[in-house]
Structure formats: structure tokens, C-alpha cells
């Protein structure tokens, strides 16, 4: 186990923020992880794929870069297979592995940046599917006792871009592996998300396979979301806000075309991208950073923006949305 000093994190966060970690260690096994924790660092940052964080300053801590690898089938039944995936596996490479084996359940989550071990923390989701739909359990190490604990789906308390690991157990556990249940035959495909249906139709696909769905999702994502390897970004910067029906009715009087999804009898979800576009920010460029021109929910680093620049822009957007619509936008990205 080697602890390195003053390591640049530029290539390890998808915003491409050029910040330095005081100490840095690559974790390749649970043993490495326990050894690192046994050094009793005063401050730590757990880094997976770096796809959901905005680094606004140098990291005055020991960065644990989780790079534990491995995918294995742990059980088989007539129509399902359970697969255990180590935390450091890249999410999309895992999805591609599933497609190669013809295992269904995660194809709608194609091309999401990040790693498998961080995916449960925010219950990643896209195109009508969330991680929780195929999640069975995960193993995580308690940073204090250094003991491994198994979390069932119920224990994780998944919500919209949320879980117990973002709430009451924040910072307490490090996920080391995740078990998924996938279909091995008779896949149940989910195509009811509008953009997928339209894309399949465009491709002339009537009875889509899981590969067809993945191809459609990849094409939609590529048309809207910038590739972080080309343009620094962290996907959706904000969550889609959920507001009361009564508030929605008031906003609708002024903005009759406001898109919305009914969440419950009492609440409605509004696409934050629409709010930001309507407030006039879509495609706006402020020197080396700005708002993506094809999806207003995505903030981008055009080159050498700092985390503080992007944080400032996010605050400016939040203030505008609050003034225009009376809605508070909550960031989805972790700001550090
Ligand atoms: N819209 C606009 N202008 C924009 C963007 C969106 O008006 O610039 C409106 C349109 O009405 C559109 C609606 O918003 O129909 C929904 O847009 P989209 O399908 O792109 O989805 P989203 O709600 O903006 C969410 C997730 C994405 C995920 C997509 C597809 C959140 C915060 N974001 O975005 O997740 O890919 O749905 O399922 O829930 C991510 O979390 O990083 C992410 C990219």
C-alpha cells in the first residue's frame, strides 16, 4: 500500500477540475481498504468514478481511489441470474458485460458515467429505470469498526437520486461490491419513456431486444449529454424539483406549457432543464464554463474553469429559478 502526496485529481473527476489531493491511495482490495483506514486519516475522501462531484478546492485529505475489480455470477435460477460486481468496476463496462451475456435489467442505464460502487449512493437512474430495480444487496465497510455489512434493498432506503448512504449513514460506509438480479431469458424491456419509443421507431425496431434498447439510449444520450472525456461535466447538476399541486397550478397560469409528471396526489415533478431553459440560461457561455446547449440541466467546463466558477454559476441559476418560479433547485452533484 503506497500513500502518494500532492496528486492531481484532474483526470479522476468528470468535470476535469484541476485540484490536488494532499494524500492519495489506490485501493485494489478490501485488504487495502482496511489497511488505509487503519492509518487513521484525520480526513478522507472516497473517490469512485468522480462523476458526481464538483471539486471547488484542493482536497486537504487522504483520497481513497476505489479501484477494486471483478464481476462474477453468484447464482442462477430458471429465468434470472445474480451477479456480484466489485465497486471499482466502471458502470458502463458492467452494462456492456451484461449485454454480451444477454442479461437484462440495466440496458436503460447504458452510458451513465461513474463506477458500480457509487451507483447505489444516489440510486442512478435514466429512461424509466433506476438502479434499485435490479439491486439485491451491497457489501460495505464501516469506516469506524472496519467490519463488512450487507445492506439489503430495504436497508438502502432508495429514493429519487437518494439512499441511506446520502442521508443518515453519510460518510459511515464504503461500498465494496453490489449484487444485481438480472434476467437471463424472457427480458422485460422498458420502453415507455418517450424518447426511447421515438428512437426505436426511428430505427424501425418493433420488438426491441435489450441490445436495441441500449443502442437507442446511447444514441439519445449522445445527442443531449456531452461526453465528459471531451467536455467536462457531471450530468444533471440539479435534481428535478418536486412541488405541491397547489404551487404547480399557480405557476401554470403564467406558464401554461410547463412540462410535468404527477408524482402523487399531492405532488408534481418539474423538469429542472425546462426551468433553466425558460430562465434563459440554456447554451449560455461565460468564458470557460457555461450551460450545455442541448440540455440545460448540464453545466460544462469548456477548458480551464475552476470549481468556484461553476459553483457561482449554479448559485446564479438557483437564484433566478427561485425568483421566477418560486422553486428551490437542489444540486444533485456533491459540492466539495
Ligand atoms: N427540458 C427542457 N429543456 C432542456 C432540458 C429538458 O425543456 O434543456 C424538458 C423537456 O420538456 C424534456 C424534459 O425536460 O421533455 C425531460 O428532459 P430529459 O428527458 O432530458 O430528462 P431530465 O428530466 O432533464 C433526467 C435525469 C437524467 C436522465 C434523464 C433521462 C435527473 C436530475 N436527471 O433528466 O439523469 O438521463 O432524465 O431519464 O433526474 C443524471 O442524473 O446525471 C442524468 C443525466
PDB file of C-alpha atoms in Angstrom, residues 80-330:
ATOM      1  CA  UNK A  80     -32.638 -14.950 -13.528  1.00  0.00           C
ATOM      2  CA  UNK A  81     -29.031 -14.601 -12.657  1.00  0.00           C
ATOM      3  CA  UNK A  82     -27.410 -12.860  -9.708  1.00  0.00           C
ATOM      4  CA  UNK A  83     -24.159 -11.085 -10.386  1.00  0.00           C
ATOM      5  CA  UNK A  84     -21.725  -9.635  -7.864  1.00  0.00           C
ATOM      6  CA  UNK A  85     -19.789  -6.643  -9.121  1.00  0.00           C
ATOM      7  CA  UNK A  86     -16.843  -5.039  -7.351  1.00  0.00           C
ATOM      8  CA  UNK A  87     -17.120  -1.347  -6.500  1.00  0.00           C
ATOM      9  CA  UNK A  88     -14.323  -0.173  -8.800  1.00  0.00           C
ATOM     10  CA  UNK A  89     -15.854  -1.567 -11.990  1.00  0.00           C
ATOM     11  CA  UNK A  90     -16.865   1.127 -14.456  1.00  0.00           C
ATOM     12  CA  UNK A  91     -20.678   1.297 -14.684  1.00  0.00           C
ATOM     13  CA  UNK A  92     -20.989   1.278 -18.470  1.00  0.00           C
ATOM     14  CA  UNK A  93     -18.425  -1.536 -18.819  1.00  0.00           C
ATOM     15  CA  UNK A  94     -20.634  -3.545 -16.470  1.00  0.00           C
ATOM     16  CA  UNK A  95     -23.693  -2.760 -18.632  1.00  0.00           C
ATOM     17  CA  UNK A  96     -21.742  -3.851 -21.742  1.00  0.00           C
ATOM     18  CA  UNK A  97     -20.730  -7.085 -19.981  1.00  0.00           C
ATOM     19  CA  UNK A  98     -24.434  -7.760 -19.264  1.00  0.00           C
ATOM     20  CA  UNK A  99     -25.352  -7.143 -22.891  1.00  0.00           C
ATOM     21  CA  UNK A 100     -22.603  -9.513 -24.076  1.00  0.00           C
ATOM     22  CA  UNK A 101     -24.007 -12.242 -21.824  1.00  0.00           C
ATOM     23  CA  UNK A 102     -27.607 -11.308 -22.763  1.00  0.00           C
ATOM     24  CA  UNK A 103     -28.500 -10.411 -19.173  1.00  0.00           C
ATOM     25  CA  UNK A 104     -31.329  -7.856 -18.957  1.00  0.00           C
ATOM     26  CA  UNK A 105     -32.216  -5.131 -16.474  1.00  0.00           C
ATOM     27  CA  UNK A 106     -29.599  -2.408 -16.779  1.00  0.00           C
ATOM     28  CA  UNK A 107     -29.737  -1.646 -20.534  1.00  0.00           C
ATOM     29  CA  UNK A 108     -31.695   1.609 -19.973  1.00  0.00           C
ATOM     30  CA  UNK A 109     -28.795   2.724 -17.767  1.00  0.00           C
ATOM     31  CA  UNK A 110     -26.273   2.491 -20.611  1.00  0.00           C
ATOM     32  CA  UNK A 111     -23.509   5.088 -20.780  1.00  0.00           C
ATOM     33  CA  UNK A 112     -24.040   6.570 -17.306  1.00  0.00           C
ATOM     34  CA  UNK A 113     -20.625   7.739 -16.148  1.00  0.00           C
ATOM     35  CA  UNK A 114     -19.200   6.562 -12.822  1.00  0.00           C
ATOM     36  CA  UNK A 115     -18.477   3.310 -11.044  1.00  0.00           C
ATOM     37  CA  UNK A 116     -20.628   0.470  -9.720  1.00  0.00           C
ATOM     38  CA  UNK A 117     -19.751   1.166  -6.082  1.00  0.00           C
ATOM     39  CA  UNK A 118     -21.023   4.719  -6.155  1.00  0.00           C
ATOM     40  CA  UNK A 119     -24.138   3.983  -8.219  1.00  0.00           C
ATOM     41  CA  UNK A 120     -26.283   2.924  -5.196  1.00  0.00           C
ATOM     42  CA  UNK A 121     -25.400   6.070  -3.232  1.00  0.00           C
ATOM     43  CA  UNK A 122     -27.528   8.201  -5.494  1.00  0.00           C
ATOM     44  CA  UNK A 123     -29.634   5.393  -6.971  1.00  0.00           C
ATOM     45  CA  UNK A 124     -28.634   6.294 -10.533  1.00  0.00           C
ATOM     46  CA  UNK A 125     -31.479   6.386 -12.997  1.00  0.00           C
ATOM     47  CA  UNK A 126     -32.355   7.132 -16.594  1.00  0.00           C
ATOM     48  CA  UNK A 127     -35.066   6.465 -19.176  1.00  0.00           C
ATOM     49  CA  UNK A 128     -37.599   4.964 -16.800  1.00  0.00           C
ATOM     50  CA  UNK A 129     -35.238   2.667 -14.858  1.00  0.00           C
ATOM     51  CA  UNK A 130     -33.339   3.115 -11.619  1.00  0.00           C
ATOM     52  CA  UNK A 131     -30.511   1.096 -10.093  1.00  0.00           C
ATOM     53  CA  UNK A 132     -32.850  -0.072  -7.340  1.00  0.00           C
ATOM     54  CA  UNK A 133     -34.916  -2.042  -9.884  1.00  0.00           C
ATOM     55  CA  UNK A 134     -32.148  -4.666 -10.293  1.00  0.00           C
ATOM     56  CA  UNK A 135     -30.337  -4.146  -6.980  1.00  0.00           C
ATOM     57  CA  UNK A 136     -30.379  -7.047  -4.499  1.00  0.00           C
ATOM     58  CA  UNK A 137     -27.795  -6.036  -1.890  1.00  0.00           C
ATOM     59  CA  UNK A 138     -24.403  -4.470  -1.399  1.00  0.00           C
ATOM     60  CA  UNK A 139     -21.460  -5.008   0.896  1.00  0.00           C
ATOM     61  CA  UNK A 140     -19.972  -2.013   2.612  1.00  0.00           C
ATOM     62  CA  UNK A 141     -17.213  -1.452   5.119  1.00  0.00           C
ATOM     63  CA  UNK A 142     -17.907   0.518   8.276  1.00  0.00           C
ATOM     64  CA  UNK A 143     -15.174   3.171   8.433  1.00  0.00           C
ATOM     65  CA  UNK A 144     -15.084   3.031  12.255  1.00  0.00           C
ATOM     66  CA  UNK A 145     -15.349  -0.672  13.095  1.00  0.00           C
ATOM     67  CA  UNK A 146     -13.797  -1.792   9.753  1.00  0.00           C
ATOM     68  CA  UNK A 147     -16.402  -4.537   9.592  1.00  0.00           C
ATOM     69  CA  UNK A 148     -18.250  -5.527   6.458  1.00  0.00           C
ATOM     70  CA  UNK A 149     -22.017  -5.236   6.481  1.00  0.00           C
ATOM     71  CA  UNK A 150     -24.564  -6.426   3.932  1.00  0.00           C
ATOM     72  CA  UNK A 151     -27.249  -3.903   3.017  1.00  0.00           C
ATOM     73  CA  UNK A 152     -30.468  -5.271   1.524  1.00  0.00           C
ATOM     74  CA  UNK A 153     -32.565  -3.149  -0.803  1.00  0.00           C
ATOM     75  CA  UNK A 154     -34.784  -2.249   2.137  1.00  0.00           C
ATOM     76  CA  UNK A 155     -31.785  -1.189   4.255  1.00  0.00           C
ATOM     77  CA  UNK A 156     -30.693   1.191   1.479  1.00  0.00           C
ATOM     78  CA  UNK A 157     -33.968   3.132   1.588  1.00  0.00           C
ATOM     79  CA  UNK A 158     -33.670   4.177  -2.053  1.00  0.00           C
ATOM     80  CA  UNK A 159     -35.443   7.287  -3.280  1.00  0.00           C
ATOM     81  CA  UNK A 160     -35.161   9.590  -6.289  1.00  0.00           C
ATOM     82  CA  UNK A 161     -31.371  10.076  -6.616  1.00  0.00           C
ATOM     83  CA  UNK A 162     -31.122   9.202  -2.932  1.00  0.00           C
ATOM     84  CA  UNK A 163     -30.327   6.436  -0.439  1.00  0.00           C
ATOM     85  CA  UNK A 164     -29.355   5.871   3.180  1.00  0.00           C
ATOM     86  CA  UNK A 165     -25.718   6.455   2.091  1.00  0.00           C
ATOM     87  CA  UNK A 166     -26.552  10.091   1.274  1.00  0.00           C
ATOM     88  CA  UNK A 167     -28.657  10.583   4.387  1.00  0.00           C
ATOM     89  CA  UNK A 168     -28.302   9.110   7.877  1.00  0.00           C
ATOM     90  CA  UNK A 169     -25.279   6.909   7.043  1.00  0.00           C
ATOM     91  CA  UNK A 170     -23.443   9.548   5.005  1.00  0.00           C
ATOM     92  CA  UNK A 171     -19.671   9.027   5.295  1.00  0.00           C
ATOM     93  CA  UNK A 172     -20.089   5.959   7.506  1.00  0.00           C
ATOM     94  CA  UNK A 173     -19.738   3.165   4.940  1.00  0.00           C
ATOM     95  CA  UNK A 174     -17.645   2.454   1.857  1.00  0.00           C
ATOM     96  CA  UNK A 175     -19.373   0.169  -0.648  1.00  0.00           C
ATOM     97  CA  UNK A 176     -17.084  -2.655  -1.809  1.00  0.00           C
ATOM     98  CA  UNK A 177     -19.430  -4.687  -4.044  1.00  0.00           C
ATOM     99  CA  UNK A 178     -23.011  -4.824  -5.308  1.00  0.00           C
ATOM    100  CA  UNK A 179     -25.241  -7.801  -6.193  1.00  0.00           C
ATOM    101  CA  UNK A 180     -27.746  -7.353  -9.037  1.00  0.00           C
ATOM    102  CA  UNK A 181     -30.514  -9.634 -10.204  1.00  0.00           C
ATOM    103  CA  UNK A 182     -30.820  -9.707 -13.971  1.00  0.00           C
ATOM    104  CA  UNK A 183     -32.996 -11.636 -16.373  1.00  0.00           C
ATOM    105  CA  UNK A 184     -31.236 -14.309 -18.399  1.00  0.00           C
ATOM    106  CA  UNK A 185     -34.203 -15.164 -20.673  1.00  0.00           C
ATOM    107  CA  UNK A 186     -37.586 -13.510 -21.293  1.00  0.00           C
ATOM    108  CA  UNK A 187     -36.397  -9.974 -20.665  1.00  0.00           C
ATOM    109  CA  UNK A 188     -38.904  -7.397 -19.513  1.00  0.00           C
ATOM    110  CA  UNK A 189     -37.993  -4.370 -21.562  1.00  0.00           C
ATOM    111  CA  UNK A 190     -38.977  -0.837 -20.562  1.00  0.00           C
ATOM    112  CA  UNK A 191     -39.634   1.400 -23.487  1.00  0.00           C
ATOM    113  CA  UNK A 192     -42.339   3.699 -22.159  1.00  0.00           C
ATOM    114  CA  UNK A 193     -40.003   6.685 -21.712  1.00  0.00           C
ATOM    115  CA  UNK A 194     -40.976   8.903 -24.649  1.00  0.00           C
ATOM    116  CA  UNK A 195     -37.562   9.428 -26.147  1.00  0.00           C
ATOM    117  CA  UNK A 196     -36.857   5.673 -26.254  1.00  0.00           C
ATOM    118  CA  UNK A 197     -40.084   4.886 -28.084  1.00  0.00           C
ATOM    119  CA  UNK A 198     -39.355   7.585 -30.643  1.00  0.00           C
ATOM    120  CA  UNK A 199     -35.756   6.403 -31.134  1.00  0.00           C
ATOM    121  CA  UNK A 200     -36.822   2.745 -31.596  1.00  0.00           C
ATOM    122  CA  UNK A 201     -39.440   3.828 -34.093  1.00  0.00           C
ATOM    123  CA  UNK A 202     -36.838   5.847 -35.966  1.00  0.00           C
ATOM    124  CA  UNK A 203     -34.653   2.724 -36.103  1.00  0.00           C
ATOM    125  CA  UNK A 204     -37.604   0.634 -37.362  1.00  0.00           C
ATOM    126  CA  UNK A 205     -37.493  -1.628 -34.272  1.00  0.00           C
ATOM    127  CA  UNK A 206     -40.824  -3.223 -33.315  1.00  0.00           C
ATOM    128  CA  UNK A 207     -39.935  -5.878 -30.720  1.00  0.00           C
ATOM    129  CA  UNK A 208     -36.813  -4.454 -29.138  1.00  0.00           C
ATOM    130  CA  UNK A 209     -34.085  -6.641 -27.660  1.00  0.00           C
ATOM    131  CA  UNK A 210     -32.063  -5.368 -24.707  1.00  0.00           C
ATOM    132  CA  UNK A 211     -29.304  -4.556 -27.203  1.00  0.00           C
ATOM    133  CA  UNK A 212     -31.769  -2.434 -29.250  1.00  0.00           C
ATOM    134  CA  UNK A 213     -32.706  -0.508 -26.096  1.00  0.00           C
ATOM    135  CA  UNK A 214     -29.090   0.076 -25.174  1.00  0.00           C
ATOM    136  CA  UNK A 215     -28.361   1.313 -28.704  1.00  0.00           C
ATOM    137  CA  UNK A 216     -31.350   3.691 -28.502  1.00  0.00           C
ATOM    138  CA  UNK A 217     -30.317   5.013 -25.062  1.00  0.00           C
ATOM    139  CA  UNK A 218     -26.724   5.535 -26.200  1.00  0.00           C
ATOM    140  CA  UNK A 219     -27.916   7.462 -29.218  1.00  0.00           C
ATOM    141  CA  UNK A 220     -30.277   9.679 -27.157  1.00  0.00           C
ATOM    142  CA  UNK A 221     -27.621  10.347 -24.518  1.00  0.00           C
ATOM    143  CA  UNK A 222     -25.010  11.189 -27.165  1.00  0.00           C
ATOM    144  CA  UNK A 223     -27.403  13.666 -28.769  1.00  0.00           C
ATOM    145  CA  UNK A 224     -28.111  15.532 -25.494  1.00  0.00           C
ATOM    146  CA  UNK A 225     -25.402  14.899 -22.955  1.00  0.00           C
ATOM    147  CA  UNK A 226     -21.793  15.914 -23.517  1.00  0.00           C
ATOM    148  CA  UNK A 227     -19.124  13.204 -23.298  1.00  0.00           C
ATOM    149  CA  UNK A 228     -17.116  14.063 -20.164  1.00  0.00           C
ATOM    150  CA  UNK A 229     -13.919  12.967 -21.928  1.00  0.00           C
ATOM    151  CA  UNK A 230     -14.492  15.769 -24.437  1.00  0.00           C
ATOM    152  CA  UNK A 231     -16.307  18.393 -22.359  1.00  0.00           C
ATOM    153  CA  UNK A 232     -16.053  18.376 -18.559  1.00  0.00           C
ATOM    154  CA  UNK A 233     -19.451  17.870 -16.912  1.00  0.00           C
ATOM    155  CA  UNK A 234     -21.207  15.894 -14.252  1.00  0.00           C
ATOM    156  CA  UNK A 235     -24.502  15.009 -15.935  1.00  0.00           C
ATOM    157  CA  UNK A 236     -27.533  16.618 -14.357  1.00  0.00           C
ATOM    158  CA  UNK A 237     -26.293  19.283 -11.978  1.00  0.00           C
ATOM    159  CA  UNK A 238     -29.647  19.649 -10.204  1.00  0.00           C
ATOM    160  CA  UNK A 239     -32.438  17.275  -9.223  1.00  0.00           C
ATOM    161  CA  UNK A 240     -35.822  17.683 -10.859  1.00  0.00           C
ATOM    162  CA  UNK A 241     -37.829  19.504  -8.175  1.00  0.00           C
ATOM    163  CA  UNK A 242     -40.975  18.002  -6.709  1.00  0.00           C
ATOM    164  CA  UNK A 243     -43.554  20.636  -5.783  1.00  0.00           C
ATOM    165  CA  UNK A 244     -47.083  20.778  -4.390  1.00  0.00           C
ATOM    166  CA  UNK A 245     -50.020  20.651  -6.850  1.00  0.00           C
ATOM    167  CA  UNK A 246     -51.261  23.985  -5.490  1.00  0.00           C
ATOM    168  CA  UNK A 247     -47.939  25.659  -6.339  1.00  0.00           C
ATOM    169  CA  UNK A 248     -47.913  23.974  -9.749  1.00  0.00           C
ATOM    170  CA  UNK A 249     -51.376  25.374 -10.571  1.00  0.00           C
ATOM    171  CA  UNK A 250     -50.169  28.907  -9.794  1.00  0.00           C
ATOM    172  CA  UNK A 251     -47.063  28.544 -11.995  1.00  0.00           C
ATOM    173  CA  UNK A 252     -49.183  27.005 -14.783  1.00  0.00           C
ATOM    174  CA  UNK A 253     -51.311  30.142 -15.000  1.00  0.00           C
ATOM    175  CA  UNK A 254     -48.239  32.085 -16.117  1.00  0.00           C
ATOM    176  CA  UNK A 255     -46.547  29.194 -17.994  1.00  0.00           C
ATOM    177  CA  UNK A 256     -49.374  27.060 -19.483  1.00  0.00           C
ATOM    178  CA  UNK A 257     -46.917  24.751 -21.324  1.00  0.00           C
ATOM    179  CA  UNK A 258     -44.895  23.776 -18.263  1.00  0.00           C
ATOM    180  CA  UNK A 259     -43.963  20.063 -18.583  1.00  0.00           C
ATOM    181  CA  UNK A 260     -44.664  17.964 -15.502  1.00  0.00           C
ATOM    182  CA  UNK A 261     -45.069  14.420 -14.188  1.00  0.00           C
ATOM    183  CA  UNK A 262     -47.581  13.572 -11.468  1.00  0.00           C
ATOM    184  CA  UNK A 263     -45.706  12.002  -8.539  1.00  0.00           C
ATOM    185  CA  UNK A 264     -48.572  11.589  -6.076  1.00  0.00           C
ATOM    186  CA  UNK A 265     -51.964  13.070  -5.237  1.00  0.00           C
ATOM    187  CA  UNK A 266     -50.144  15.928  -3.578  1.00  0.00           C
ATOM    188  CA  UNK A 267     -47.009  16.458  -5.674  1.00  0.00           C
ATOM    189  CA  UNK A 268     -45.745  17.099  -9.193  1.00  0.00           C
ATOM    190  CA  UNK A 269     -42.216  16.786 -10.615  1.00  0.00           C
ATOM    191  CA  UNK A 270     -40.987  19.532 -12.947  1.00  0.00           C
ATOM    192  CA  UNK A 271     -38.013  19.053 -15.286  1.00  0.00           C
ATOM    193  CA  UNK A 272     -35.285  21.360 -13.977  1.00  0.00           C
ATOM    194  CA  UNK A 273     -33.908  21.526 -17.540  1.00  0.00           C
ATOM    195  CA  UNK A 274     -37.110  23.268 -18.650  1.00  0.00           C
ATOM    196  CA  UNK A 275     -36.976  25.733 -15.734  1.00  0.00           C
ATOM    197  CA  UNK A 276     -33.350  26.604 -16.528  1.00  0.00           C
ATOM    198  CA  UNK A 277     -34.059  26.917 -20.257  1.00  0.00           C
ATOM    199  CA  UNK A 278     -37.104  29.106 -19.619  1.00  0.00           C
ATOM    200  CA  UNK A 279     -34.993  31.309 -17.341  1.00  0.00           C
ATOM    201  CA  UNK A 280     -32.749  31.923 -20.371  1.00  0.00           C
ATOM    202  CA  UNK A 281     -29.613  30.028 -19.364  1.00  0.00           C
ATOM    203  CA  UNK A 282     -29.562  27.265 -21.966  1.00  0.00           C
ATOM    204  CA  UNK A 283     -26.395  27.428 -24.097  1.00  0.00           C
ATOM    205  CA  UNK A 284     -25.107  30.479 -22.195  1.00  0.00           C
ATOM    206  CA  UNK A 285     -21.310  30.591 -22.131  1.00  0.00           C
ATOM    207  CA  UNK A 286     -19.406  32.540 -19.511  1.00  0.00           C
ATOM    208  CA  UNK A 287     -15.799  32.337 -20.722  1.00  0.00           C
ATOM    209  CA  UNK A 288     -14.543  28.869 -19.866  1.00  0.00           C
ATOM    210  CA  UNK A 289     -17.783  27.488 -18.404  1.00  0.00           C
ATOM    211  CA  UNK A 290     -21.486  27.529 -19.072  1.00  0.00           C
ATOM    212  CA  UNK A 291     -24.796  25.738 -19.549  1.00  0.00           C
ATOM    213  CA  UNK A 292     -24.925  22.982 -22.167  1.00  0.00           C
ATOM    214  CA  UNK A 293     -26.730  23.999 -25.355  1.00  0.00           C
ATOM    215  CA  UNK A 294     -28.631  20.703 -25.761  1.00  0.00           C
ATOM    216  CA  UNK A 295     -29.649  20.008 -22.135  1.00  0.00           C
ATOM    217  CA  UNK A 296     -29.916  22.933 -19.743  1.00  0.00           C
ATOM    218  CA  UNK A 297     -29.560  20.701 -16.685  1.00  0.00           C
ATOM    219  CA  UNK A 298     -25.912  20.103 -17.502  1.00  0.00           C
ATOM    220  CA  UNK A 299     -23.221  22.619 -16.547  1.00  0.00           C
ATOM    221  CA  UNK A 300     -19.988  22.354 -18.510  1.00  0.00           C
ATOM    222  CA  UNK A 301     -16.325  23.166 -18.176  1.00  0.00           C
ATOM    223  CA  UNK A 302     -15.051  24.325 -21.582  1.00  0.00           C
ATOM    224  CA  UNK A 303     -11.425  24.048 -20.549  1.00  0.00           C
ATOM    225  CA  UNK A 304      -9.924  25.584 -17.519  1.00  0.00           C
ATOM    226  CA  UNK A 305     -12.851  26.720 -15.397  1.00  0.00           C
ATOM    227  CA  UNK A 306     -12.478  26.385 -11.652  1.00  0.00           C
ATOM    228  CA  UNK A 307     -14.905  24.627  -9.356  1.00  0.00           C
ATOM    229  CA  UNK A 308     -15.659  28.028  -7.818  1.00  0.00           C
ATOM    230  CA  UNK A 309     -16.699  29.383 -11.251  1.00  0.00           C
ATOM    231  CA  UNK A 310     -19.175  26.536 -11.694  1.00  0.00           C
ATOM    232  CA  UNK A 311     -20.423  26.801  -8.134  1.00  0.00           C
ATOM    233  CA  UNK A 312     -21.048  30.519  -8.690  1.00  0.00           C
ATOM    234  CA  UNK A 313     -22.967  29.751 -11.892  1.00  0.00           C
ATOM    235  CA  UNK A 314     -25.068  27.129 -10.085  1.00  0.00           C
ATOM    236  CA  UNK A 315     -25.950  29.667  -7.389  1.00  0.00           C
ATOM    237  CA  UNK A 316     -26.869  32.247 -10.039  1.00  0.00           C
ATOM    238  CA  UNK A 317     -29.189  29.676 -11.661  1.00  0.00           C
ATOM    239  CA  UNK A 318     -30.740  28.738  -8.298  1.00  0.00           C
ATOM    240  CA  UNK A 319     -31.411  32.404  -7.524  1.00  0.00           C
ATOM    241  CA  UNK A 320     -33.021  33.022 -10.913  1.00  0.00           C
ATOM    242  CA  UNK A 321     -35.263  29.940 -10.631  1.00  0.00           C
ATOM    243  CA  UNK A 322     -36.322  30.982  -7.145  1.00  0.00           C
ATOM    244  CA  UNK A 323     -37.226  34.490  -8.308  1.00  0.00           C
ATOM    245  CA  UNK A 324     -39.038  33.436 -11.489  1.00  0.00           C
ATOM    246  CA  UNK A 325     -40.833  30.281 -10.311  1.00  0.00           C
ATOM    247  CA  UNK A 326     -40.531  30.312  -6.510  1.00  0.00           C
ATOM    248  CA  UNK A 327     -38.836  26.895  -6.741  1.00  0.00           C
ATOM    249  CA  UNK A 328     -35.621  25.911  -4.977  1.00  0.00           C
ATOM    250  CA  UNK A 329     -33.347  23.754  -7.149  1.00  0.00           C
ATOM    251  CA  UNK A 330     -31.357  21.252  -5.140  1.00  0.00           C
TER     252      UNK A 330
END
